[in-house]
Amino acid sequence: MSVGGYYSDNICLAPNNKEGKAVATARPDVSVTGRGARGNVNLQAAVEYNSLGDSDLECETGQASQLSNRKSFIPSVRFNSDYELVEEWLQVDAAASARENSLNPFGPPGTGNGRDNTNIVYDYTVGALLQRRLAQTANLRLRYAYNEQFNDADIYGNSDEDRVEFDLDTLPGQGRFSAGLGGQYSKINYEATDFQPAFDNELSNAEFRLAFQVLDSWQINGLVGEEWNEFTSQREDIDGSYWDVGIRWTPNPRVEVNVGTGERFFGSTPRADIRYRHKRSELSASYVRTLTLPRTLRGSDAGLVDPSDPFGPGFGELPGDLLGNEGQPTFIGNSPVLDERFELRYRFEARRSSVTLSASDSRQQRADDGSEATFSEAGVTFTRSLSSTLSANARLRWYEREGQEVDGGNFGGFGQDSETWVAGLGLTRRLGNDTTLTLAYQFLTQESDFALNNYDENRVTFNVRHAF
């Protein structure tokens, strides 16, 4: 349980006529893990209350008035479970989540503070997995899943998805060659909103995979396939043949490198994934160019959040921070998106100090009208233990948003380029074995080509957290 609050000298994020205000916060969170012979369950949940949502504060400037959506309660939920109904044959599973993201990724941030630019995404998935070993040489996998996603903001609308996946692969360890067949079909239905009529997208593909284990540490892999898609696009071709070829290098258990390239209807598809883990350090870097959906980006874990500890100090997060954005930034709307994404994370931990570095760059293009946007961010966080009960931290973050609308596009007035810097200092003191006290200062400044989105803010945060 965490209780506390913060004082902001510019609660409306206004370019002038700043107004100061104190906001109270409270947040219970819980983590539950269950393991059994035939089933598993995991739950991590929190809900944060802030007094700003119920206040009579009126912001005349600094907010996108057409997107006003202030919240008193910000949830964060991750739940997944599975149960084996028939041993080595049939498994059922369920998952659910709730997370906050910015309503307009180009506008003033609504990050964990109940300000107007806030959307809450709720979704759940239920599925069944049929898998069976065939003749001791292959493994058959057939899965069906149904997913629904609800957005608190009407501008996005709700949607549901039916997905079927099929895989038939040779068993590992049968020789240097391995092969497989796979395919999937997905249909997504979108409800009508004030900004779009009801419509649906269909994505399907079938492929043949082949891999050759050259050495214990070297593998060559590739695939060829065909895809059939139905969605609105400015391109003449949105389906057809595709291929990919790459290598996998694992010189030891601490290092794994996967690189490759391929071709799809939208062009080349280079990819890279590098992971390194040592006793005191951890590094991961990835690059991919693929087709995805805004509903997938909004409902995903943020790239700079540590998924193993979402409510404690995450990857670059600090004790006492408010619940932040958990979805990836993307366009307003539901058109499929071509996403070229780079992500980097590095963490080093010494006996009394730790440093985390994180960066991401996502260059997106809408399929329906060709509008483009770039979402970039980078940050560094340093923590130092000053004594057995006292620690200090410092951080610096940078965000950049750029939007480019094509003639006749649907990008609307939401394409304000902006650059944001956030700097902070904090102290955390341990009071007994289960209680911590945090005091922090943060300075935020943003420059934008939209005058009302230029602002500075000084914030002081106080927080007490007790674990049961």
CSV table of C-alpha atoms in Angstrom, one decimal:
chain,number,residue,atom,x,y,z
A,1,MET,CA,0.0,0.0,0.0
A,2,SER,CA,1.3,3.4,-1.0
A,3,VAL,CA,0.0,6.8,0.2
A,4,GLY,CA,1.3,10.2,-0.5
A,5,GLY,CA,0.9,13.0,-3.0
A,6,TYR,CA,2.6,15.7,-5.1
A,7,TYR,CA,2.7,19.4,-5.5
A,8,SER,CA,2.9,20.9,-9.1
A,9,ASP,CA,3.5,24.5,-9.8
A,10,ASN,CA,1.8,24.2,-13.2
A,11,ILE,CA,-1.0,21.6,-12.7
A,12,CYS,CA,-2.6,22.6,-16.1
A,13,LEU,CA,0.6,22.3,-18.0
A,14,ALA,CA,-0.1,25.8,-19.3
A,15,PRO,CA,2.4,28.0,-21.3
A,16,ASN,CA,1.5,31.0,-19.0
A,17,ASN,CA,-0.8,31.9,-16.1
A,18,LYS,CA,0.5,28.9,-14.2
A,19,GLU,CA,-1.5,27.5,-11.3
A,20,GLY,CA,-0.1,25.5,-8.4
A,21,LYS,CA,-2.0,22.6,-6.8
A,22,ALA,CA,-1.4,19.8,-4.3
A,23,VAL,CA,-2.7,16.3,-5.2
A,24,ALA,CA,-3.2,13.4,-2.9
A,25,THR,CA,-2.6,9.8,-4.1
A,26,ALA,CA,-3.2,6.3,-2.7
A,27,ARG,CA,-2.4,3.0,-4.4
A,28,PRO,CA,-2.9,-0.6,-3.2
A,29,ASP,CA,-1.2,-3.3,-5.3
A,30,VAL,CA,-1.1,-7.1,-5.1
A,31,SER,CA,0.9,-9.9,-6.6
A,32,VAL,CA,-0.3,-13.5,-6.6
A,33,THR,CA,1.4,-16.6,-8.2
A,34,GLY,CA,0.1,-20.1,-8.2
A,35,ARG,CA,1.7,-23.3,-9.5
A,36,GLY,CA,0.1,-26.7,-9.8
A,37,ALA,CA,0.6,-30.0,-11.5
A,38,ARG,CA,-1.9,-29.1,-14.3
A,39,GLY,CA,-2.5,-25.4,-13.9
A,40,ASN,CA,-0.8,-22.0,-13.3
A,41,VAL,CA,-2.1,-18.5,-12.4
A,42,ASN,CA,-0.4,-15.2,-12.2
A,43,LEU,CA,-1.9,-11.8,-11.1
A,44,GLN,CA,-0.3,-8.4,-10.7
A,45,ALA,CA,-2.7,-5.6,-10.1
A,46,ALA,CA,-2.8,-2.1,-8.8
A,47,VAL,CA,-5.2,0.9,-8.8
A,48,GLU,CA,-4.1,4.4,-8.1
A,49,TYR,CA,-6.4,7.1,-6.7
A,50,ASN,CA,-5.6,10.8,-7.2
A,51,SER,CA,-7.7,13.7,-5.9
A,52,LEU,CA,-7.2,15.7,-9.1
A,53,GLY,CA,-9.9,13.7,-10.9
A,54,ASP,CA,-12.6,14.7,-8.4
A,55,SER,CA,-11.4,18.3,-8.1
A,56,ASP,CA,-13.1,21.4,-9.5
A,57,LEU,CA,-10.0,22.5,-11.3
A,58,GLU,CA,-10.6,24.1,-14.7
A,59,CYS,CA,-7.8,24.4,-17.1
A,60,GLU,CA,-8.4,27.0,-19.8
A,61,THR,CA,-5.1,26.4,-21.6
A,62,GLY,CA,-2.5,23.7,-21.8
A,63,GLN,CA,-4.9,20.8,-22.4
A,64,ALA,CA,-6.6,19.5,-25.5
A,65,SER,CA,-10.1,20.5,-24.7
A,66,GLN,CA,-11.6,18.2,-27.3
A,67,LEU,CA,-10.0,15.2,-25.6
A,68,SER,CA,-10.9,16.0,-22.0
A,69,ASN,CA,-10.9,12.7,-20.1
A,70,ARG,CA,-9.6,13.3,-16.5
A,71,LYS,CA,-9.5,10.2,-14.2
A,72,SER,CA,-9.6,9.7,-10.5
A,73,PHE,CA,-8.7,6.0,-10.6
A,74,ILE,CA,-5.9,4.6,-12.8
A,75,PRO,CA,-5.7,0.8,-12.9
A,76,SER,CA,-2.9,-1.5,-13.9
A,77,VAL,CA,-3.7,-5.2,-14.2
A,78,ARG,CA,-1.9,-8.2,-15.7
A,79,PHE,CA,-3.5,-11.6,-15.3
A,80,ASN,CA,-2.8,-14.9,-17.1
A,81,SER,CA,-3.8,-18.5,-16.3
A,82,ASP,CA,-3.8,-21.9,-17.9
A,83,TYR,CA,-5.2,-25.4,-17.1
A,84,GLU,CA,-4.5,-28.7,-18.7
A,85,LEU,CA,-8.0,-30.3,-19.2
A,86,VAL,CA,-6.7,-33.5,-20.9
A,87,GLU,CA,-3.1,-34.5,-20.1
A,88,GLU,CA,-0.7,-33.9,-23.1
A,89,TRP,CA,-3.7,-33.1,-25.3
A,90,LEU,CA,-5.9,-30.1,-24.4
A,91,GLN,CA,-5.2,-26.9,-22.5
A,92,VAL,CA,-7.4,-23.9,-21.8
A,93,ASP,CA,-6.1,-20.4,-20.9
A,94,ALA,CA,-7.3,-17.0,-20.0
A,95,ALA,CA,-5.7,-13.6,-19.7
A,96,ALA,CA,-6.8,-10.0,-18.9
A,97,SER,CA,-5.2,-6.6,-18.5
A,98,ALA,CA,-5.9,-3.0,-17.8
A,99,ARG,CA,-3.5,-0.2,-18.5
A,100,GLU,CA,-3.2,3.6,-19.1
A,101,ASN,CA,-2.0,5.3,-22.2
A,102,SER,CA,-2.2,8.8,-23.5
A,103,LEU,CA,-5.3,9.6,-25.4
A,104,ASN,CA,-3.4,11.8,-27.9
A,105,PRO,CA,0.3,10.8,-28.0
A,106,PHE,CA,1.1,14.3,-29.5
A,107,GLY,CA,-0.6,16.2,-26.7
A,108,PRO,CA,0.3,17.0,-23.1
A,109,PRO,CA,1.0,13.8,-21.2
A,110,GLY,CA,-1.5,12.2,-18.9
A,111,THR,CA,1.1,9.9,-17.4
A,112,GLY,CA,-0.2,8.5,-14.2
A,113,ASN,CA,-1.5,11.8,-12.9
A,114,GLY,CA,-5.2,11.9,-13.8
A,115,ARG,CA,-4.9,14.8,-16.2
A,116,ASP,CA,-7.2,15.2,-19.2
A,117,ASN,CA,-5.1,13.3,-21.8
A,118,THR,CA,-5.8,9.8,-20.4
A,119,ASN,CA,-7.2,6.6,-21.9
A,120,ILE,CA,-7.7,3.3,-20.1
A,121,VAL,CA,-7.4,0.1,-22.2
A,122,TYR,CA,-9.2,-3.0,-20.9
A,123,ASP,CA,-8.9,-6.4,-22.6
A,124,TYR,CA,-9.4,-10.1,-22.0
A,125,THR,CA,-8.5,-13.2,-23.9
A,126,VAL,CA,-9.8,-16.8,-23.6
A,127,GLY,CA,-8.4,-19.6,-25.7
A,128,ALA,CA,-7.9,-23.4,-26.1
A,129,LEU,CA,-4.8,-25.1,-27.2
A,130,LEU,CA,-4.8,-28.6,-28.8
A,131,GLN,CA,-1.3,-30.1,-29.0
A,132,ARG,CA,-0.2,-33.7,-29.7
A,133,ARG,CA,3.1,-35.5,-30.4
A,134,LEU,CA,2.8,-37.5,-33.7
A,135,ALA,CA,4.8,-40.7,-34.2
A,136,GLN,CA,7.6,-39.4,-31.9
A,137,THR,CA,8.9,-37.2,-34.7
A,138,ALA,CA,6.6,-34.1,-34.9
A,139,ASN,CA,4.5,-31.9,-32.7
A,140,LEU,CA,1.0,-30.7,-33.7
A,141,ARG,CA,-0.3,-27.4,-32.3
A,142,LEU,CA,-3.8,-26.0,-32.9
A,143,ARG,CA,-5.0,-22.9,-31.0
A,144,TYR,CA,-8.1,-20.8,-31.0
A,145,ALA,CA,-8.4,-17.5,-29.1
A,146,TYR,CA,-11.0,-14.8,-28.7
A,147,ASN,CA,-10.1,-11.3,-27.5
A,148,GLU,CA,-12.0,-8.2,-26.7
A,149,GLN,CA,-10.6,-4.7,-26.1
A,150,PHE,CA,-12.4,-1.8,-24.5
A,151,ASN,CA,-11.2,1.8,-24.5
A,152,ASP,CA,-12.4,4.2,-21.9
A,153,ALA,CA,-12.2,7.0,-24.4
A,154,ASP,CA,-15.0,6.9,-27.1
A,155,ILE,CA,-12.6,8.3,-29.7
A,156,TYR,CA,-11.0,4.8,-30.1
A,157,GLY,CA,-14.0,2.6,-29.9
A,158,ASN,CA,-14.1,-1.1,-28.9
A,159,SER,CA,-13.0,-4.2,-30.9
A,160,ASP,CA,-12.9,-7.9,-30.8
A,161,GLU,CA,-10.7,-10.5,-32.5
A,162,ASP,CA,-11.0,-14.2,-33.5
A,163,ARG,CA,-7.7,-15.9,-34.1
A,164,VAL,CA,-6.8,-19.4,-35.2
A,165,GLU,CA,-3.2,-20.7,-35.3
A,166,PHE,CA,-1.7,-23.9,-36.7
A,167,ASP,CA,1.8,-25.4,-36.3
A,168,LEU,CA,3.3,-28.7,-37.2
A,169,ASP,CA,7.0,-28.9,-36.4
A,170,THR,CA,9.6,-31.7,-36.1
A,171,LEU,CA,10.7,-32.4,-32.6
A,172,PRO,CA,14.0,-30.8,-31.4
A,173,GLY,CA,17.0,-33.0,-31.1
A,174,GLN,CA,16.1,-35.3,-34.0
A,175,GLY,CA,19.0,-34.2,-36.2
A,176,ARG,CA,20.7,-31.1,-37.6
A,177,PHE,CA,17.7,-30.3,-39.8
A,178,SER,CA,14.3,-29.2,-38.5
A,179,ALA,CA,11.3,-28.2,-40.4
A,180,GLY,CA,7.7,-27.0,-39.8
A,181,LEU,CA,4.5,-25.8,-41.3
A,182,GLY,CA,2.4,-23.0,-39.9
A,183,GLY,CA,-0.4,-20.7,-40.5
A,184,GLN,CA,-2.8,-18.3,-38.8
A,185,TYR,CA,-6.1,-16.5,-39.5
A,186,SER,CA,-7.3,-13.4,-37.6
A,187,LYS,CA,-10.4,-11.3,-38.0
A,188,ILE,CA,-10.8,-8.0,-36.1
A,189,ASN,CA,-14.1,-6.2,-35.8
A,190,TYR,CA,-14.2,-2.5,-34.9
A,191,GLU,CA,-17.3,-0.8,-33.5
A,192,ALA,CA,-18.5,2.5,-35.0
A,193,THR,CA,-17.5,5.7,-33.3
A,194,ASP,CA,-18.2,9.4,-33.9
A,195,PHE,CA,-15.0,9.4,-35.9
A,196,GLN,CA,-15.3,6.2,-38.0
A,197,PRO,CA,-17.9,3.7,-39.2
A,198,ALA,CA,-17.9,0.0,-38.1
A,199,PHE,CA,-15.4,-2.1,-40.2
A,200,ASP,CA,-13.3,-5.2,-40.0
A,201,ASN,CA,-9.8,-6.3,-40.9
A,202,GLU,CA,-8.7,-9.8,-41.9
A,203,LEU,CA,-5.1,-11.1,-41.8
A,204,SER,CA,-4.0,-14.6,-42.7
A,205,ASN,CA,-0.9,-16.5,-43.8
A,206,ALA,CA,0.7,-19.9,-44.3
A,207,GLU,CA,4.4,-20.7,-44.3
A,208,PHE,CA,7.1,-23.4,-44.5
A,209,ARG,CA,10.0,-23.2,-42.1
A,210,LEU,CA,13.4,-24.8,-42.3
A,211,ALA,CA,16.5,-24.7,-40.0
A,212,PHE,CA,20.0,-26.2,-40.2
A,213,GLN,CA,22.1,-26.5,-37.0
A,214,VAL,CA,25.6,-26.0,-38.4
A,215,LEU,CA,27.3,-26.2,-35.0
A,216,ASP,CA,26.0,-26.3,-31.4
A,217,SER,CA,26.3,-22.5,-31.4
A,218,TRP,CA,25.3,-21.7,-35.0
A,219,GLN,CA,22.0,-22.1,-36.8
A,220,ILE,CA,20.8,-21.1,-40.2
A,221,ASN,CA,17.1,-20.6,-40.5
A,222,GLY,CA,14.6,-19.5,-43.1
A,223,LEU,CA,11.0,-19.5,-44.2
A,224,VAL,CA,8.7,-18.9,-47.2
A,225,GLY,CA,5.0,-18.2,-47.1
A,226,GLU,CA,2.0,-16.6,-48.6
A,227,GLU,CA,-0.3,-14.0,-46.9
A,228,TRP,CA,-3.9,-12.9,-47.6
A,229,ASN,CA,-5.1,-9.7,-46.1
A,230,GLU,CA,-8.1,-7.4,-46.2
A,231,PHE,CA,-7.9,-3.9,-44.9
A,232,THR,CA,-8.0,-0.3,-46.3
A,233,SER,CA,-4.7,0.7,-47.7
A,234,GLN,CA,-3.2,3.2,-50.1
A,235,ARG,CA,-1.0,0.4,-51.5
A,236,GLU,CA,-2.2,-1.6,-54.5
A,237,ASP,CA,-0.9,-4.8,-53.1
A,238,ILE,CA,-1.4,-5.8,-49.4
A,239,ASP,CA,-0.7,-9.5,-49.7
A,240,GLY,CA,1.3,-12.0,-51.6
A,241,SER,CA,4.5,-14.1,-51.1
A,242,TYR,CA,7.0,-13.4,-48.4
A,243,TRP,CA,10.3,-14.9,-47.2
A,244,ASP,CA,12.9,-14.6,-44.4
A,245,VAL,CA,16.4,-15.9,-43.9
A,246,GLY,CA,18.7,-15.5,-40.8
A,247,ILE,CA,21.2,-16.9,-38.4
A,248,ARG,CA,21.1,-17.7,-34.7
A,249,TRP,CA,24.3,-17.6,-32.6
A,250,THR,CA,24.5,-18.8,-29.0
A,251,PRO,CA,28.2,-19.1,-28.0
A,252,ASN,CA,27.3,-19.6,-24.3
A,253,PRO,CA,24.2,-19.5,-22.1
A,254,ARG,CA,24.7,-15.7,-21.5
A,255,VAL,CA,24.6,-14.6,-25.1
A,256,GLU,CA,22.0,-15.0,-27.8
A,257,VAL,CA,22.1,-13.3,-31.2
A,258,ASN,CA,19.4,-13.5,-33.9
A,259,VAL,CA,19.7,-11.6,-37.1
A,260,GLY,CA,18.0,-11.9,-40.5
A,261,THR,CA,16.2,-10.2,-43.4
A,262,GLY,CA,13.3,-10.8,-45.6
A,263,GLU,CA,10.6,-9.4,-47.9
A,264,ARG,CA,6.9,-8.7,-47.6
A,265,PHE,CA,4.4,-6.7,-49.6
A,266,PHE,CA,5.5,-3.5,-48.0
A,267,GLY,CA,9.2,-4.0,-48.6
A,268,SER,CA,12.2,-5.4,-46.8
A,269,THR,CA,11.9,-6.8,-43.3
A,270,PRO,CA,15.3,-6.8,-41.6
A,271,ARG,CA,15.4,-8.0,-38.0
A,272,ALA,CA,17.9,-8.3,-35.1
A,273,ASP,CA,17.6,-9.4,-31.5
A,274,ILE,CA,20.6,-9.4,-29.2
A,275,ARG,CA,20.6,-10.5,-25.5
A,276,TYR,CA,23.4,-10.6,-23.0
A,277,ARG,CA,23.2,-11.4,-19.3
A,278,HIS,CA,26.0,-11.4,-16.8
A,279,LYS,CA,26.2,-11.5,-13.0
A,280,ARG,CA,26.0,-7.7,-12.7
A,281,SER,CA,24.8,-6.5,-16.1
A,282,GLU,CA,22.1,-7.1,-18.6
A,283,LEU,CA,21.8,-5.9,-22.2
A,284,SER,CA,19.1,-6.3,-24.8
A,285,ALA,CA,18.7,-4.7,-28.2
A,286,SER,CA,16.2,-5.3,-31.0
A,287,TYR,CA,15.2,-4.0,-34.4
A,288,VAL,CA,12.2,-5.1,-36.5
A,289,ARG,CA,10.1,-3.8,-39.4
A,290,THR,CA,6.6,-5.3,-39.4
A,291,LEU,CA,2.9,-4.7,-39.9
A,292,THR,CA,0.9,-4.3,-36.6
A,293,LEU,CA,-2.4,-2.9,-35.3
A,294,PRO,CA,-2.9,0.2,-33.1
A,295,ARG,CA,-5.1,-2.0,-30.7
A,296,THR,CA,-2.0,-4.2,-30.3
A,297,LEU,CA,0.3,-1.3,-29.5
A,298,ARG,CA,-2.1,0.4,-27.1
A,299,GLY,CA,-2.6,-2.9,-25.3
A,300,SER,CA,1.0,-3.9,-25.0
A,301,ASP,CA,3.5,-3.5,-22.2
A,302,ALA,CA,5.6,-0.4,-22.7
A,303,GLY,CA,9.1,-1.2,-24.0
A,304,LEU,CA,10.8,0.6,-21.2
A,305,VAL,CA,8.9,-1.2,-18.3
A,306,ASP,CA,10.5,-4.2,-16.6
A,307,PRO,CA,7.9,-6.9,-17.1
A,308,SER,CA,9.3,-9.0,-14.1
A,309,ASP,CA,8.5,-6.2,-11.6
A,310,PRO,CA,5.9,-3.8,-13.0
A,311,PHE,CA,4.9,-2.3,-9.7
A,312,GLY,CA,8.3,-1.9,-8.1
A,313,PRO,CA,11.2,0.2,-9.6
A,314,GLY,CA,11.0,-1.0,-13.2
A,315,PHE,CA,13.5,-0.6,-16.0
A,316,GLY,CA,14.6,3.0,-15.3
A,317,GLU,CA,11.7,3.7,-12.8
A,318,LEU,CA,12.1,4.9,-9.3
A,319,PRO,CA,10.4,4.3,-5.9
A,320,GLY,CA,7.4,6.6,-5.4
A,321,ASP,CA,6.7,7.1,-9.1
A,322,LEU,CA,3.0,7.3,-10.1
A,323,LEU,CA,1.6,4.6,-12.4
A,324,GLY,CA,2.8,5.5,-15.9
A,325,ASN,CA,1.9,4.9,-19.5
A,326,GLU,CA,1.9,1.2,-20.2
A,327,GLY,CA,0.9,1.0,-23.9
A,328,GLN,CA,3.0,1.9,-26.8
A,329,PRO,CA,2.3,5.3,-28.4
A,330,THR,CA,0.6,5.2,-31.8
A,331,PHE,CA,-1.9,7.0,-34.0
A,332,ILE,CA,-5.4,7.9,-33.0
A,333,GLY,CA,-7.5,5.5,-35.1
A,334,ASN,CA,-7.5,1.8,-36.0
A,335,SER,CA,-5.8,1.6,-39.4
A,336,PRO,CA,-3.0,-1.1,-39.6
A,337,VAL,CA,0.4,0.4,-39.0
A,338,LEU,CA,3.8,-0.3,-40.6
A,339,ASP,CA,6.1,-0.1,-37.5
A,340,GLU,CA,9.9,0.1,-37.8
A,341,ARG,CA,11.1,-0.2,-34.2
A,342,PHE,CA,14.4,-0.1,-32.4
A,343,GLU,CA,14.7,-0.8,-28.6
A,344,LEU,CA,17.8,-0.8,-26.3
A,345,ARG,CA,18.0,-1.6,-22.6
A,346,TYR,CA,21.1,-1.9,-20.4
A,347,ARG,CA,21.4,-2.4,-16.7
A,348,PHE,CA,24.5,-2.5,-14.5
A,349,GLU,CA,24.4,-3.3,-10.8
A,350,ALA,CA,27.4,-2.9,-8.5
A,351,ARG,CA,27.4,-3.5,-4.7
A,352,ARG,CA,26.0,-0.1,-3.8
A,353,SER,CA,25.1,1.5,-7.2
A,354,SER,CA,23.1,0.7,-10.3
A,355,VAL,CA,22.7,2.4,-13.7
A,356,THR,CA,20.0,1.8,-16.3
A,357,LEU,CA,20.0,3.0,-19.8
A,358,SER,CA,17.0,2.7,-22.1
A,359,ALA,CA,16.1,4.0,-25.6
A,360,SER,CA,13.5,3.3,-28.3
A,361,ASP,CA,12.6,4.7,-31.7
A,362,SER,CA,9.4,3.8,-33.5
A,363,ARG,CA,8.7,5.1,-37.0
A,364,GLN,CA,5.1,4.4,-38.0
A,365,GLN,CA,3.1,4.8,-41.2
A,366,ARG,CA,-0.7,4.4,-41.4
A,367,ALA,CA,-1.8,1.9,-44.1
A,368,ASP,CA,-5.0,3.8,-45.0
A,369,ASP,CA,-3.6,7.2,-45.9
A,370,GLY,CA,0.2,7.0,-45.5
A,371,SER,CA,0.5,9.5,-42.6
A,372,GLU,CA,3.7,9.1,-40.7
A,373,ALA,CA,4.8,9.6,-37.1
A,374,THR,CA,7.9,9.0,-35.1
A,375,PHE,CA,8.0,8.3,-31.3
A,376,SER,CA,11.4,8.4,-29.8
A,377,GLU,CA,12.6,8.3,-26.2
A,378,ALA,CA,15.8,7.7,-24.2
A,379,GLY,CA,16.7,7.8,-20.5
A,380,VAL,CA,19.3,7.1,-17.9
A,381,THR,CA,18.7,6.4,-14.2
A,382,PHE,CA,21.4,6.2,-11.5
A,383,THR,CA,20.8,4.9,-7.9
A,384,ARG,CA,23.2,4.9,-5.0
A,385,SER,CA,23.0,3.4,-1.6
A,386,LEU,CA,24.2,6.0,0.9
A,387,SER,CA,23.7,3.8,4.0
A,388,SER,CA,21.9,0.6,5.1
A,389,THR,CA,18.6,2.6,5.2
A,390,LEU,CA,19.1,5.5,2.8
A,391,SER,CA,19.5,5.6,-1.0
A,392,ALA,CA,19.6,8.4,-3.6
A,393,ASN,CA,18.6,8.5,-7.2
A,394,ALA,CA,18.9,10.7,-10.3
A,395,ARG,CA,17.5,10.5,-13.8
A,396,LEU,CA,17.3,12.2,-17.1
A,397,ARG,CA,14.8,11.4,-19.9
A,398,TRP,CA,14.1,12.7,-23.4
A,399,TYR,CA,11.0,12.3,-25.5
A,400,GLU,CA,10.4,13.3,-29.1
A,401,ARG,CA,7.1,13.2,-31.1
A,402,GLU,CA,6.9,14.0,-34.8
A,403,GLY,CA,3.9,13.7,-37.1
A,404,GLN,CA,3.6,14.2,-40.9
A,405,GLU,CA,0.2,14.2,-42.5
A,406,VAL,CA,-0.2,13.5,-46.2
A,407,ASP,CA,-2.6,15.5,-48.4
A,408,GLY,CA,-6.1,14.4,-47.8
A,409,GLY,CA,-5.0,12.2,-44.9
A,410,ASN,CA,-6.9,11.5,-41.7
A,411,PHE,CA,-4.3,12.7,-39.3
A,412,GLY,CA,-6.4,15.7,-38.3
A,413,GLY,CA,-5.0,18.2,-35.8
A,414,PHE,CA,-3.1,15.7,-33.8
A,415,GLY,CA,0.3,16.0,-35.4
A,416,GLN,CA,2.1,18.5,-33.2
A,417,ASP,CA,5.8,17.9,-33.1
A,418,SER,CA,7.2,18.1,-29.6
A,419,GLU,CA,10.4,17.6,-27.6
A,420,THR,CA,10.3,16.9,-23.8
A,421,TRP,CA,13.0,16.7,-21.2
A,422,VAL,CA,12.5,15.3,-17.7
A,423,ALA,CA,15.1,15.5,-14.9
A,424,GLY,CA,14.7,14.3,-11.3
A,425,LEU,CA,16.3,13.7,-8.0
A,426,GLY,CA,15.1,11.6,-5.1
A,427,LEU,CA,15.8,10.1,-1.7
A,428,THR,CA,14.4,6.9,-0.3
A,429,ARG,CA,14.6,5.9,3.4
A,430,ARG,CA,13.7,2.5,4.7
A,431,LEU,CA,11.7,2.6,7.9
A,432,GLY,CA,11.8,-1.0,9.3
A,433,ASN,CA,11.8,-4.1,7.1
A,434,ASP,CA,8.6,-3.4,5.2
A,435,THR,CA,8.1,0.4,5.0
A,436,THR,CA,9.9,3.0,2.8
A,437,LEU,CA,9.6,6.8,2.6
A,438,THR,CA,10.4,8.6,-0.7
A,439,LEU,CA,10.9,12.3,-1.4
A,440,ALA,CA,11.5,13.4,-5.0
A,441,TYR,CA,11.8,16.5,-7.1
A,442,GLN,CA,11.1,16.6,-10.9
A,443,PHE,CA,11.5,19.3,-13.6
A,444,LEU,CA,9.7,18.9,-16.9
A,445,THR,CA,10.0,21.1,-20.0
A,446,GLN,CA,8.3,20.7,-23.4
A,447,GLU,CA,8.6,22.6,-26.6
A,448,SER,CA,6.1,22.0,-29.4
A,449,ASP,CA,5.1,23.6,-32.7
A,450,PHE,CA,1.6,24.0,-31.1
A,451,ALA,CA,1.9,27.0,-28.8
A,452,LEU,CA,-0.5,25.7,-26.1
A,453,ASN,CA,1.7,22.6,-25.7
A,454,ASN,CA,4.8,24.6,-24.6
A,455,TYR,CA,5.2,24.5,-20.8
A,456,ASP,CA,7.5,23.9,-17.8
A,457,GLU,CA,6.6,22.2,-14.6
A,458,ASN,CA,8.3,21.8,-11.2
A,459,ARG,CA,7.0,18.9,-9.1
A,460,VAL,CA,7.7,17.6,-5.5
A,461,THR,CA,6.5,14.1,-4.6
A,462,PHE,CA,6.1,12.5,-1.2
A,463,ASN,CA,5.3,8.8,-0.8
A,464,VAL,CA,5.1,6.2,2.0
A,465,ARG,CA,4.9,2.5,1.0
A,466,HIS,CA,4.2,-0.5,3.2
A,467,ALA,CA,4.4,-4.1,2.1
A,468,PHE,CA,2.4,-6.9,3.9
